[in-house]
XYZ file of C-alpha atoms in Angstrom:
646
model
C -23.221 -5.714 -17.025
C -22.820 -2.264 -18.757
C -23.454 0.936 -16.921
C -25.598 3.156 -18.321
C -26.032 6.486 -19.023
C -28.078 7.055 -16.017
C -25.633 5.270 -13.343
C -22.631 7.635 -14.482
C -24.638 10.615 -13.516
C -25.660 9.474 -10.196
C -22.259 8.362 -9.939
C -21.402 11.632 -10.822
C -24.089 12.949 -8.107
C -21.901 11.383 -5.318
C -18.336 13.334 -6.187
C -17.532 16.325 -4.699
C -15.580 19.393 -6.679
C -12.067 17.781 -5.667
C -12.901 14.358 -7.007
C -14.337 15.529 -10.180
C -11.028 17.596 -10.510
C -8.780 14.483 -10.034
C -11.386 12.535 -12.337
C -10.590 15.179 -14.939
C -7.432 15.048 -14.481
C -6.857 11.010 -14.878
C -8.599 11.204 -18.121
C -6.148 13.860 -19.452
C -3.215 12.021 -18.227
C -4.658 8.661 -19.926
C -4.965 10.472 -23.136
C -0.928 11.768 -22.951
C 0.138 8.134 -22.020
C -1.842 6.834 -24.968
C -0.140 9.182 -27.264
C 3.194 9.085 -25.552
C 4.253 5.981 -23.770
C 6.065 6.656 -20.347
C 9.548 4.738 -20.379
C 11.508 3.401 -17.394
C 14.930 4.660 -16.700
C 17.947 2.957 -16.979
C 19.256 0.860 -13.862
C 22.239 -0.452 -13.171
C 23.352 -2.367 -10.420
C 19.999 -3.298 -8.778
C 20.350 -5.417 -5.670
C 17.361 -6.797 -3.681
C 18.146 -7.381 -0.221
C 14.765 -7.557 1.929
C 15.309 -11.293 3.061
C 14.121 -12.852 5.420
C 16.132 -13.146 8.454
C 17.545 -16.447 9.367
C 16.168 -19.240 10.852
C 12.832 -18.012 9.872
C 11.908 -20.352 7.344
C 12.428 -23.264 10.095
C 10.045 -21.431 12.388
C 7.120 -22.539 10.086
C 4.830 -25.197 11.803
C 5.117 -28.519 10.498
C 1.378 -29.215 9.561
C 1.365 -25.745 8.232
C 4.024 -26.128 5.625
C 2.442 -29.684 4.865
C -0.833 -27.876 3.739
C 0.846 -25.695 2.264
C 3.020 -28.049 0.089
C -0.241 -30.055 -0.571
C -1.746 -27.128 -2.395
C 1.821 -26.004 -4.057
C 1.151 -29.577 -5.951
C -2.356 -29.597 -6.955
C -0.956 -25.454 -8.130
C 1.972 -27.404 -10.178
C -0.547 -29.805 -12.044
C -2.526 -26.930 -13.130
C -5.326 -27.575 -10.631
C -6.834 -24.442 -9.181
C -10.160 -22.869 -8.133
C -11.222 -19.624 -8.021
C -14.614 -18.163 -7.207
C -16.531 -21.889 -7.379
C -14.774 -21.850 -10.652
C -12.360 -25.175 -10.879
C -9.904 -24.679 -13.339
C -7.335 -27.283 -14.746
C -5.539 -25.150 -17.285
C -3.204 -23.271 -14.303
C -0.045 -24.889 -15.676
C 0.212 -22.619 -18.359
C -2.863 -20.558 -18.103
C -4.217 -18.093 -20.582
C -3.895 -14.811 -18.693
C -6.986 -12.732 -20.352
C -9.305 -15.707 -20.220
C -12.685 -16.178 -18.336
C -13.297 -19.825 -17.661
C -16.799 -19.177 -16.111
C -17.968 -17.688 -19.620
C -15.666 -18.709 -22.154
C -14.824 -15.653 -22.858
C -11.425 -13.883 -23.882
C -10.782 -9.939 -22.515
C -9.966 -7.875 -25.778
C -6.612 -6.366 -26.355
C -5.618 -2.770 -26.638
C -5.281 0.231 -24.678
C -5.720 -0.480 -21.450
C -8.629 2.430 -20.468
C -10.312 1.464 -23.366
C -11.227 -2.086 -22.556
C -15.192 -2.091 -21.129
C -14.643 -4.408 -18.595
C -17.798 -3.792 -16.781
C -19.355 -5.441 -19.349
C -19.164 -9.268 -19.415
C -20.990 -9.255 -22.896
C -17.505 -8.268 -24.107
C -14.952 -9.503 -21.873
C -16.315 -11.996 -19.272
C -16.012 -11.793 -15.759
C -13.416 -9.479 -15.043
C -13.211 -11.499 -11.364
C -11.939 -14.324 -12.707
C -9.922 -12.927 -15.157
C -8.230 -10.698 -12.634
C -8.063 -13.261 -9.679
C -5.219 -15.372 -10.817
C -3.442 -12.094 -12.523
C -2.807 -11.041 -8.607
C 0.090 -13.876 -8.709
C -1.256 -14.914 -5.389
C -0.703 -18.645 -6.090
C 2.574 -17.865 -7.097
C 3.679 -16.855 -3.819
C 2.125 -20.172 -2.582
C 4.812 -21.812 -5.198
C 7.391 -19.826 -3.985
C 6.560 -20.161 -0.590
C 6.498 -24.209 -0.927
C 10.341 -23.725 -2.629
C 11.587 -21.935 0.140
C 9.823 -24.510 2.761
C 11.295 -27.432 0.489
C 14.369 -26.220 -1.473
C 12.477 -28.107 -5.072
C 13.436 -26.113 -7.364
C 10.611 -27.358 -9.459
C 8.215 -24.675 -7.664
C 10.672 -22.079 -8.582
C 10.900 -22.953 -12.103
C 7.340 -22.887 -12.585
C 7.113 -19.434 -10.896
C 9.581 -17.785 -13.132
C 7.823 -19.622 -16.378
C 4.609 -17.770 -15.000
C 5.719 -14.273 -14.658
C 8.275 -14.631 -17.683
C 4.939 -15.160 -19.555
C 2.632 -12.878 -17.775
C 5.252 -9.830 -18.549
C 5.191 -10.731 -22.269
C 1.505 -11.205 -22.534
C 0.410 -7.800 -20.512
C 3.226 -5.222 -21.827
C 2.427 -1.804 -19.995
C -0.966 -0.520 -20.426
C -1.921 -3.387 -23.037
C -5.076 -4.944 -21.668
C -7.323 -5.746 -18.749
C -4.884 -6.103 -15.942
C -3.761 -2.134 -16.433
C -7.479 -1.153 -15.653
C -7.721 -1.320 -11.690
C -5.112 -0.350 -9.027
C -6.479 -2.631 -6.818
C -5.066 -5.260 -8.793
C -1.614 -3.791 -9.764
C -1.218 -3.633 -5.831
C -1.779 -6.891 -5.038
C 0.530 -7.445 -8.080
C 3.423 -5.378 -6.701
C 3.111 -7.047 -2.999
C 2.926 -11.070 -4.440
C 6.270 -9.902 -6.457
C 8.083 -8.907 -3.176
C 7.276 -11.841 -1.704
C 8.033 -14.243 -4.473
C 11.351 -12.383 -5.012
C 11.955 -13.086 -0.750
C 10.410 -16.616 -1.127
C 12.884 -17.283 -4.008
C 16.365 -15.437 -2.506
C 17.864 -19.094 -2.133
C 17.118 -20.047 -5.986
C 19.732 -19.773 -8.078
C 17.986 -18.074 -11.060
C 16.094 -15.792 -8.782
C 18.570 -12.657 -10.091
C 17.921 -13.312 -13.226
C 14.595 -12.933 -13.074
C 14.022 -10.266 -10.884
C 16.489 -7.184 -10.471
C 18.635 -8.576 -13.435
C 15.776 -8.836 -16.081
C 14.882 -5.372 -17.750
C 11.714 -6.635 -18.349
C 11.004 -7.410 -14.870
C 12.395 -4.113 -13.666
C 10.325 -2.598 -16.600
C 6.968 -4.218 -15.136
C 7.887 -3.176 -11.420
C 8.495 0.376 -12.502
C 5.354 0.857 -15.089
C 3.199 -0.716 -12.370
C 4.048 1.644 -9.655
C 3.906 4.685 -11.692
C 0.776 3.772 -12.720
C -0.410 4.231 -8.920
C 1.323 6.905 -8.591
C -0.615 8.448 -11.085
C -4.437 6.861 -10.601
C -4.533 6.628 -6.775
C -8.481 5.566 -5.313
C -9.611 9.175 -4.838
C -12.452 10.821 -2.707
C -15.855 8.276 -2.791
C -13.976 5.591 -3.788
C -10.941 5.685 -1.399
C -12.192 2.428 0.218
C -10.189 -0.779 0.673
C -8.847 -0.395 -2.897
C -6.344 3.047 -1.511
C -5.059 0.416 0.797
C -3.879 -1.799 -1.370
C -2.967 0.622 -3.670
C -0.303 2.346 -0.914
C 0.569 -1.016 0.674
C 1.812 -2.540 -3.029
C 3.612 0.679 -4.039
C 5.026 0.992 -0.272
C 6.230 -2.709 -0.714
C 7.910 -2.090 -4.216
C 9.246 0.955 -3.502
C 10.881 -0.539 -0.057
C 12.254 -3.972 -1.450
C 12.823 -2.790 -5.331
C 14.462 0.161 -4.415
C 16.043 0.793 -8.074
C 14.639 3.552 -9.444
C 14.854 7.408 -8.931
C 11.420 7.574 -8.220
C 11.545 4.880 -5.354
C 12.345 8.030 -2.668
C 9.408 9.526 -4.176
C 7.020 6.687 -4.357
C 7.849 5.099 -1.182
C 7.282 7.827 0.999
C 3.918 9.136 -1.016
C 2.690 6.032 -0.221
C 3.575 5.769 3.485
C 1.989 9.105 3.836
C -0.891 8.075 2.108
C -1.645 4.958 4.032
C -1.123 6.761 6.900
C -3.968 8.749 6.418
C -6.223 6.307 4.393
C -5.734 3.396 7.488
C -7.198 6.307 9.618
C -9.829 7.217 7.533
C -10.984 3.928 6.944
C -11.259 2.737 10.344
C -13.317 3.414 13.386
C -11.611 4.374 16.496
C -13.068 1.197 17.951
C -10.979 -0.246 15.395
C -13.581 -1.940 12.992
C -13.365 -0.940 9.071
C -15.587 1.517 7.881
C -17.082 -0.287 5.024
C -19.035 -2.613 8.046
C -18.007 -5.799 5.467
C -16.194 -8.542 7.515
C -13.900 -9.588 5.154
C -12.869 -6.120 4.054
C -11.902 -5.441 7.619
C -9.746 -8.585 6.756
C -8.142 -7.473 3.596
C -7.404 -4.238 5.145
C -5.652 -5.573 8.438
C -3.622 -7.990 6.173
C -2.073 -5.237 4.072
C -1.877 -3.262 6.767
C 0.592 -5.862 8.555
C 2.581 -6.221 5.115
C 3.463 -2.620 4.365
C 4.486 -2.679 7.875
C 6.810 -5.547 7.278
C 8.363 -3.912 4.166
C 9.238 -0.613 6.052
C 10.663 -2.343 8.860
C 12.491 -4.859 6.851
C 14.222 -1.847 4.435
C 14.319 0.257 8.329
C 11.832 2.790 7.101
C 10.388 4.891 9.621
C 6.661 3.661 10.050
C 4.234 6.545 11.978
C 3.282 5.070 15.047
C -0.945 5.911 14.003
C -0.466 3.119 11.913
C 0.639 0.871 13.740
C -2.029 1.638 16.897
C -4.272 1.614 13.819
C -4.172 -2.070 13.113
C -3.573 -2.903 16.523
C -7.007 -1.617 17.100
C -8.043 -3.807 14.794
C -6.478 -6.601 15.489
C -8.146 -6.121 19.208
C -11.654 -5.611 17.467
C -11.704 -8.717 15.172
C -10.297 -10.571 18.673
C -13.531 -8.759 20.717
C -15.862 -9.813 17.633
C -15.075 -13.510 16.624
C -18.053 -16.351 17.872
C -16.176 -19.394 19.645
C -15.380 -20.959 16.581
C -13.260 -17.907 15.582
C -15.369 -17.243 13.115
C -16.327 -13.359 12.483
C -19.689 -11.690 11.372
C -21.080 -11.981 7.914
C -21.376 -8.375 7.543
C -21.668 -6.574 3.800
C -19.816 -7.428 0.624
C -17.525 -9.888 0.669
C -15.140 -11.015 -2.590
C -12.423 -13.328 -0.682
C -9.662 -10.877 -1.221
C -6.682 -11.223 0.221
C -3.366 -9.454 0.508
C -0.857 -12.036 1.124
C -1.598 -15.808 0.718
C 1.127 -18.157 1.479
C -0.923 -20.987 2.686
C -2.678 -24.063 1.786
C -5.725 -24.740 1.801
C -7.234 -25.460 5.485
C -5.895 -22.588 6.907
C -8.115 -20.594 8.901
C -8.089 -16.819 7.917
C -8.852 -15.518 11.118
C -7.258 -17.865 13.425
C -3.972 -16.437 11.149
C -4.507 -12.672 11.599
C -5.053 -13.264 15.616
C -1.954 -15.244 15.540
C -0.030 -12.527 13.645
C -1.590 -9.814 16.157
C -0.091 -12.003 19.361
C 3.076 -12.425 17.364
C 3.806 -8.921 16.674
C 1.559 -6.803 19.411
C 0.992 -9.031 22.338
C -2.255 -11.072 22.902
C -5.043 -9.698 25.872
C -6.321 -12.421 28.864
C -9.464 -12.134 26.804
C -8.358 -12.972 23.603
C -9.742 -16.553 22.573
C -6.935 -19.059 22.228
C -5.723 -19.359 18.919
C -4.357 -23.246 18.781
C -4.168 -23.063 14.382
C -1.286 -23.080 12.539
C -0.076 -21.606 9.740
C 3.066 -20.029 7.432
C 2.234 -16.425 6.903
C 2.773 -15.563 10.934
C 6.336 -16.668 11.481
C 7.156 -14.774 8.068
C 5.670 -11.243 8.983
C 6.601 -11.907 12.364
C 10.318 -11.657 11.436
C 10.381 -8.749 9.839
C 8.213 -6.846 11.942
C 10.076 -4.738 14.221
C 8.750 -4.688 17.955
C 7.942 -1.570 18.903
C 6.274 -0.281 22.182
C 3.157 1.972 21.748
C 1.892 4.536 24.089
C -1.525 3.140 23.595
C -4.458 1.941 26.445
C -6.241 -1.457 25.044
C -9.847 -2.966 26.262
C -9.291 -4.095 29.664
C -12.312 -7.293 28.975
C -13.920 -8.179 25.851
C -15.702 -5.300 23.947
C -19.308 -6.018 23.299
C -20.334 -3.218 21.520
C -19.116 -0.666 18.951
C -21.084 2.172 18.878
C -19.149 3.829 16.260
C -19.622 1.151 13.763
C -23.092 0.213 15.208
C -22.087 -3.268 15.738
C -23.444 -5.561 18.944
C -22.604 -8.849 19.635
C -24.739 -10.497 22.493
C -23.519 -13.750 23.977
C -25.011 -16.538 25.878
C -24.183 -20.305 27.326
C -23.792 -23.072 24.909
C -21.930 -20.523 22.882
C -24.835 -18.432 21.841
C -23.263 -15.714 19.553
C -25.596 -12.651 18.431
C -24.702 -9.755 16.137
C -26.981 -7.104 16.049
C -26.582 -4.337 13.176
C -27.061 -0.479 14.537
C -24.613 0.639 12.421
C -24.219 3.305 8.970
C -25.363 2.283 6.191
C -21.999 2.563 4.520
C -18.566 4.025 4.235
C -18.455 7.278 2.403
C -20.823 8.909 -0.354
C -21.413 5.449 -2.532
C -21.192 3.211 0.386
C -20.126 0.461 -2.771
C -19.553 -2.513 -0.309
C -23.105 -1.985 2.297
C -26.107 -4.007 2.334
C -29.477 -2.772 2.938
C -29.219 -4.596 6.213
C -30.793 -1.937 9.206
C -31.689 -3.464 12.026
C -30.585 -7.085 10.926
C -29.869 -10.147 13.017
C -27.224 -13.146 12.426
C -27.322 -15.670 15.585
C -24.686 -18.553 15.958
C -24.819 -21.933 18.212
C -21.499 -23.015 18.366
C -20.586 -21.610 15.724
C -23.089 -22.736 13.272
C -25.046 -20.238 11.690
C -28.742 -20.636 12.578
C -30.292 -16.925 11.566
C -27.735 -16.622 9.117
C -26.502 -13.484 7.144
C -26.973 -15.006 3.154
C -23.477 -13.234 1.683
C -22.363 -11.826 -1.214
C -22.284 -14.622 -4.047
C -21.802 -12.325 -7.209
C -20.174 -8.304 -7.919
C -20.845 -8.115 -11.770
C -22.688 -9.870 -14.993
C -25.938 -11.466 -13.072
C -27.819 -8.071 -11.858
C -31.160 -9.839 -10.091
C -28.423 -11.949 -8.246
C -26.448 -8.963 -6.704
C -29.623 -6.717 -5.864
C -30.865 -10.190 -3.876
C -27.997 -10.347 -1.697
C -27.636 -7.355 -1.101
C -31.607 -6.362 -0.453
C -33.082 -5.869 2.339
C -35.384 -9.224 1.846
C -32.130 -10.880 1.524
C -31.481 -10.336 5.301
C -32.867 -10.890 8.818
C -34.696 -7.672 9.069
C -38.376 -6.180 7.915
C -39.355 -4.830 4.683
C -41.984 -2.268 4.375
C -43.957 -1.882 0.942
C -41.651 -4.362 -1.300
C -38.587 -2.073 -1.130
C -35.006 -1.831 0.819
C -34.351 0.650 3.558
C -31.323 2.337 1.290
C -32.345 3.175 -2.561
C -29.343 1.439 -4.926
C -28.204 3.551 -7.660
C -25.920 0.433 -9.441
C -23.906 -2.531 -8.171
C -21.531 -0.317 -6.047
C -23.400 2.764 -5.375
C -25.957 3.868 -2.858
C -27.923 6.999 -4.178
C -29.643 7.001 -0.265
C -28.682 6.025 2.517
C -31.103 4.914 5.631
C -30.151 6.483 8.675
C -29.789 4.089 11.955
C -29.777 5.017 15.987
C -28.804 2.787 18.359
C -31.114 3.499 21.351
C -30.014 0.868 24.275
C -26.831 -1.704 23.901
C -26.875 -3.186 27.493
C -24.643 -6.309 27.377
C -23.514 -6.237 31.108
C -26.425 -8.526 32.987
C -28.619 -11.974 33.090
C -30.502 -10.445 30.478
C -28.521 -8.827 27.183
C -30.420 -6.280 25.575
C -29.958 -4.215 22.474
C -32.740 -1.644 20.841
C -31.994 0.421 17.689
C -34.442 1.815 14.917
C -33.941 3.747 11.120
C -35.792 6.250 8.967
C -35.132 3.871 5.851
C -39.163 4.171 4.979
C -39.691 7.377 4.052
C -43.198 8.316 6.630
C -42.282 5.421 9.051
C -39.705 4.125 11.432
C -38.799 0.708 11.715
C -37.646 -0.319 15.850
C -36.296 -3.116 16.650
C -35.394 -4.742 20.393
C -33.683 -7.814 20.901
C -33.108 -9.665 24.607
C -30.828 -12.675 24.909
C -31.633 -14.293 28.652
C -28.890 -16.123 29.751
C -30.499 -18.984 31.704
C -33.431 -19.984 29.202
C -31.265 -19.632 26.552
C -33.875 -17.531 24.567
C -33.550 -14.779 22.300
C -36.826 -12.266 22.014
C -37.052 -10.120 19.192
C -39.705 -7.222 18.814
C -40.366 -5.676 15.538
C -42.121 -1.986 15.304
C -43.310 0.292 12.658
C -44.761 3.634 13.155
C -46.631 5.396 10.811
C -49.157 4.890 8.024
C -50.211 1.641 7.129
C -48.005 -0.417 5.300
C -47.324 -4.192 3.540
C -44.577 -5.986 5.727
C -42.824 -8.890 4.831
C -40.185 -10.024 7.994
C -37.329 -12.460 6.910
C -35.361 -15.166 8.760
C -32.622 -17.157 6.646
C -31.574 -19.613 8.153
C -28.009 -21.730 7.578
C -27.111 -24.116 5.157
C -26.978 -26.525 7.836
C -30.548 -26.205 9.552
C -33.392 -28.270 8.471
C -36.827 -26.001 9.263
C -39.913 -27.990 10.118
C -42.777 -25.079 9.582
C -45.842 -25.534 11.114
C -48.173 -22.749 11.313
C -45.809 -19.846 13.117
C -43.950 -22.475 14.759
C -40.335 -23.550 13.000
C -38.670 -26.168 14.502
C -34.846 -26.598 13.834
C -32.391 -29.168 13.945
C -28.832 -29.437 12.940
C -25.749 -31.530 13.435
C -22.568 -30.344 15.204
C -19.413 -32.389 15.711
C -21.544 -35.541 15.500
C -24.239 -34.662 17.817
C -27.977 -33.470 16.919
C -29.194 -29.859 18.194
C -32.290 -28.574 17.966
C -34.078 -24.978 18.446
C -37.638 -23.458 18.706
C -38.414 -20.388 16.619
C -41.891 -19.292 17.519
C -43.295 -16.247 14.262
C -45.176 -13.120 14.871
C -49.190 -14.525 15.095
C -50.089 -11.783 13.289
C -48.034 -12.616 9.965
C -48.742 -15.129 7.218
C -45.472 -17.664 7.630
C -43.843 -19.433 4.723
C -40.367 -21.496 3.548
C -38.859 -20.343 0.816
C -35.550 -22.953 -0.314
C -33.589 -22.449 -3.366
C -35.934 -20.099 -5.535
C -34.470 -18.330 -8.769
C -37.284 -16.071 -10.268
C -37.035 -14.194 -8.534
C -34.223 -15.228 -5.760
C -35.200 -16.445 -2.339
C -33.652 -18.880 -0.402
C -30.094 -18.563 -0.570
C -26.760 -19.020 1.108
C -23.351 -17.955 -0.123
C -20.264 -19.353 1.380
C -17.725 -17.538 -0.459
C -17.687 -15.461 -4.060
C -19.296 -16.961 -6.976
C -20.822 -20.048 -4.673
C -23.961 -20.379 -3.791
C -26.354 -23.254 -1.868
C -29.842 -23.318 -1.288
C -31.050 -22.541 2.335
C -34.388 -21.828 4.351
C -35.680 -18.134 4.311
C -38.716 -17.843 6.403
C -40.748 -14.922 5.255
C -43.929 -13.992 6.982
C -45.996 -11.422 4.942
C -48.913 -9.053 6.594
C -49.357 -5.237 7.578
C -48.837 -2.713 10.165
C -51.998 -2.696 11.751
C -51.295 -0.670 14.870
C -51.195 -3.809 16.841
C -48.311 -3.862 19.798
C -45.568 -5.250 17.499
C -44.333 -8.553 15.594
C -42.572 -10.759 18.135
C -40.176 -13.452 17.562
C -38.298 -16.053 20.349
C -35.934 -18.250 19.294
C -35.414 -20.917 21.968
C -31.876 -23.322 22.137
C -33.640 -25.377 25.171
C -37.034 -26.210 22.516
């Protein structure tokens, strides 16, 4: 996918004067670096003493570091997957090739490589994805679990190759600072992981190369911080990696410098991207994820080096850490909300390892759990790790007495019911600042859980760049459990990470307190009408009520249900019935259509895309989308029920 002309002007649309100043200014600063190479100072004497405190290493659950060791082996025979991509070549991989494509990433300059465009250098996701040395903390992890020293080998074959195949500001891993982040933060922790191996000096603050790559990479985000429309979840990362490098590699002149820049500057970005109800901004789950988990390792770095840490960010991710607690079904399983790419900001676990079970269990460990907190009863390695470095600290702070239920800042309401009925309803923006890059044209949209199992299910992400119908579909509003007027979304996209307008969406009742949990919101996305939506969840029938309305002129409709992966849909008429297994047993459910709409099943469609379900980045499943097609006639409204006693 190559941007054209047209996208670069509406992405030029959504700067303001500041931003287009700093733009300016990045492309000057490119130009000097091209012509004149930056070099890193001398250092002598470079020590690295952020370890791990002992005993900490034995704190690690048992089946933990057994999953974990698993996964270090299948890593060690070159067996990897990222993306739905399975890849076989990880023992000595090819760092600037795309497996999904064939394709190689050209060499060069770094700003000069068009890596928006898969024509010429694949996808950039799975290029990048194994570049973020992620897996190598996962080695190094399983060395310092084991004492092998064949997982430290390997590690220090990896990045003694990766430094020699991407000098500074040669090639596609010197494009994005999201990535030279990461980067930064999976060194610290391999150089921790590693403190027991005997080579581990060598390597790290007694290798100029090394010390070259550490200092190149963090004046790099020094100089091309996230700025103004895009100072999303990439900042974070940004300021967490250069916090974490300037904390634990502490060799340079500049480290003063860089380290407390960056403290400042996550500081303020945390703030900025979070609600004070402690959701992230961007309304995308797993965002909210990658955020908290960076969050929690800066903090680890400046308490481990005895940096002084502003108390705003810690309340910040205690907040949430208390919101993903207040938001999680029974099964511990959070909303599908908006993008989602599987980032992550520290991985030292195998595979198995809940996400979310870990970041609650990091939150007890280092803030305290609530009486209303669900019980966490997962394992895994990453806890005891940050745990020891975190310093406890007591903050001046008043937390959610019971379980929050709604979120009015972020528009977010979760209903709940017996049998473990679990209902988000979306009231919320449409996005986090002028692009809103990670939102989906999702107003007024549904995604209801039995048990954990989604039944009106939110479809996902699946794909970022290179497959353009693919991203529009998830991302549309057809693509979710909400109406469409007239064949068109409620937000107008500009390109795969911009928003050129944004629907506009009022909460109007979010009454979660009684027998009867209700929730009514409605948006101005259709220009001339207004879309209103009321849902009631009734405890004791077990039956959720939906009302769809539409004022204004006539117009086409076309109302969507997807349903999970899991669900097999029995359409009949307006009359779906559903069944499922769970944990061996069969469950059923009713969902009774608006009358006045023409019903049919959509399952696995590609031209165009209808049907869909993505697990996880780059994987896709086909799925039931119920779509019932008709017009606003004036009549009362379209009503749905969707009954769990059937």
């Amino acid at each position: 996918m190559t941007m054209s002309v047209g996208w670069y002007l509406r992405r030029l649309s959504r700067m303001g004067p500041q931003e287009v100043a700093g733009r300016v200014g990045d492309t000057l600063r490119r130009r000097r670096w091209r012509a004149t190479p930056p070099d890193c100072p001398s250092v002598t004497g470079a020590r690295f003493t952020a370890v791990l405190p002992a005993g900490t290493i034995a704190a690690v659950p048992p089946d933990a570091a057994k999953r974990l060791v698993a996964e270090a082996d299948l890593l060690m025979d070159g067996h990897a997957e990222f993306f739905g991509v399975v890849r076989d070549d990880l023992a000595d991989p090819d760092w600037w090739f795309d497996p999904k494509t064939g394709r190689r990433a050209p060499a060069g300059y770094a700003f000069d490589v068009p890596y928006r465009s898969e024509d010429a250098v694949g996808d950039i996701k799975q290029i990048w994805e194994p570049s973020r040395h992620q897996y190598l903390t996962q080695l190094a992890a399983a060395y310092a679990i084991t004492g092998n020293e064949r997982y430290a080998e390997r590690v220090a074959e990896h990045l003694r190759s990766w430094w020699e195949a991407n000098p500074p500001l040669r090639g596609v891993h010197w494009l994005s600072g999201i990535e030279l982040g990461i980067r930064l933060l999976s060194w610290v922790w391999v150089r921790r992981l590693l403190d027991g191996w005997p080579g581990v000096a060598d390597l790290f603050e007694g290798n100029p190369v090394a010390r070259n790559q550490v200092w190149h990479h963090q004046r790099w985000l020094a100089a091309f911080p996230s700025r103004g429309s895009s100072a999303n979840n990439h900042v974070i990362a940004e300021d967490a990696g250069q916090l974490a490098a300037a904390c634990a590699f502490d060799w340079f002149p500049e480290s003063a410098r860089w380290r407390a820049g960056a403290l400042r500057s996550l500081e303020r970005q945390l703030r900025a991207n979070t609600c004070l109800s402690g959701l992230n901004r961007e309304l995308a789950t797993e965002y909210h994820g990658l955020v908290l988990e960076l969050g929690l390792a800066a903090v680890a770095e400046a308490d481990a080096a005895g940096v002084q840490v502003p108390a705003t960010v810690r309340l910040v991710l205690l907040r949430m850490t208390d919101a993903l607690a207040a938001v999680v079904d029974n099964r511990l399983r959070p909303p599908r909300q908006g993008d989602a790419d599987d980032g992550h900001g520290l991985i030292v676990d195998g595979a198995g390892t809940d996400r979310w079970a870990s970041l609650l269990a990091t939150g007890d460990a280092v803030f305290g759990r609530l009486d209303w907190w669900p019980e966490v009863t997962a394992t895994d390695v990453r806890t005891p790790l940050l745990a020891a470095l975190v310093r406890p600290t007591e903050l001046s702070v008043t937390r959610p007495a019971s379980r929050p239920a709604h979120f009015a800042d972020a528009g977010m309401t979760i209903l709940r019911g017996p049998e473990e009925i679990w209902c988000r309803c979306d009231g919320g923006p449409h996005g986090f600042l002028s692009i809103a890059a990670h939102a989906h044209a999702d107003a007024l949209s549904v995604e209801v859980r039995h048990d954990g199992v989604d039944v009106l299910a939110d479809p996902g992400t699946y794909c970022y760049h290179g497959q353009p119908e693919w991203r529009q579909y998830f991302r549309s509003t057809l693509g979710h459990n909400t109406l469409q007027l007239d064949g068109a979304d409620q937000s107008v996209s500009g390109g795969p990470f911009l928003w050129t307008r944004h629907a506009r969406t009022r909460v109007l009742t979010a009454d979660t307190s009684g027998e009867v949990a209700r929730w009514s919101a409605e948006h101005d996305g259709y220009q001339g009408s207004v879309h209103r939506r009321q849902v009631e969840l009734t405890a004791e029938s077990q039956e959720l009520r939906l009302v769809d309305e539409v004022s204004g002129p006539r117009r086409t409709v076309r109302l969507a249900f997807h349903l999970g992966p899991a669900i097999t849909a029995d359409l009949v008429g307006n009359r779906a019935r559903l069944t499922w297994t769970r944990d061996g047993e069969d469950r059923s459910a009713v969902l009774d259509l608006p009358e006045g709409l023409s019903w049919q099943a959509h399952r696995g469609e590609s031209e165009p895309p209808l049907g869909w379900y993505s697990a996880g980045f780059g994987r896709k499943e086909p799925a039931t989308t119920l779509i019932g097609t008709g017009s606003t006639d004036g009549t009362a409204g379209f009503t749905t029920v969707l009954r769990f006693r059937g």
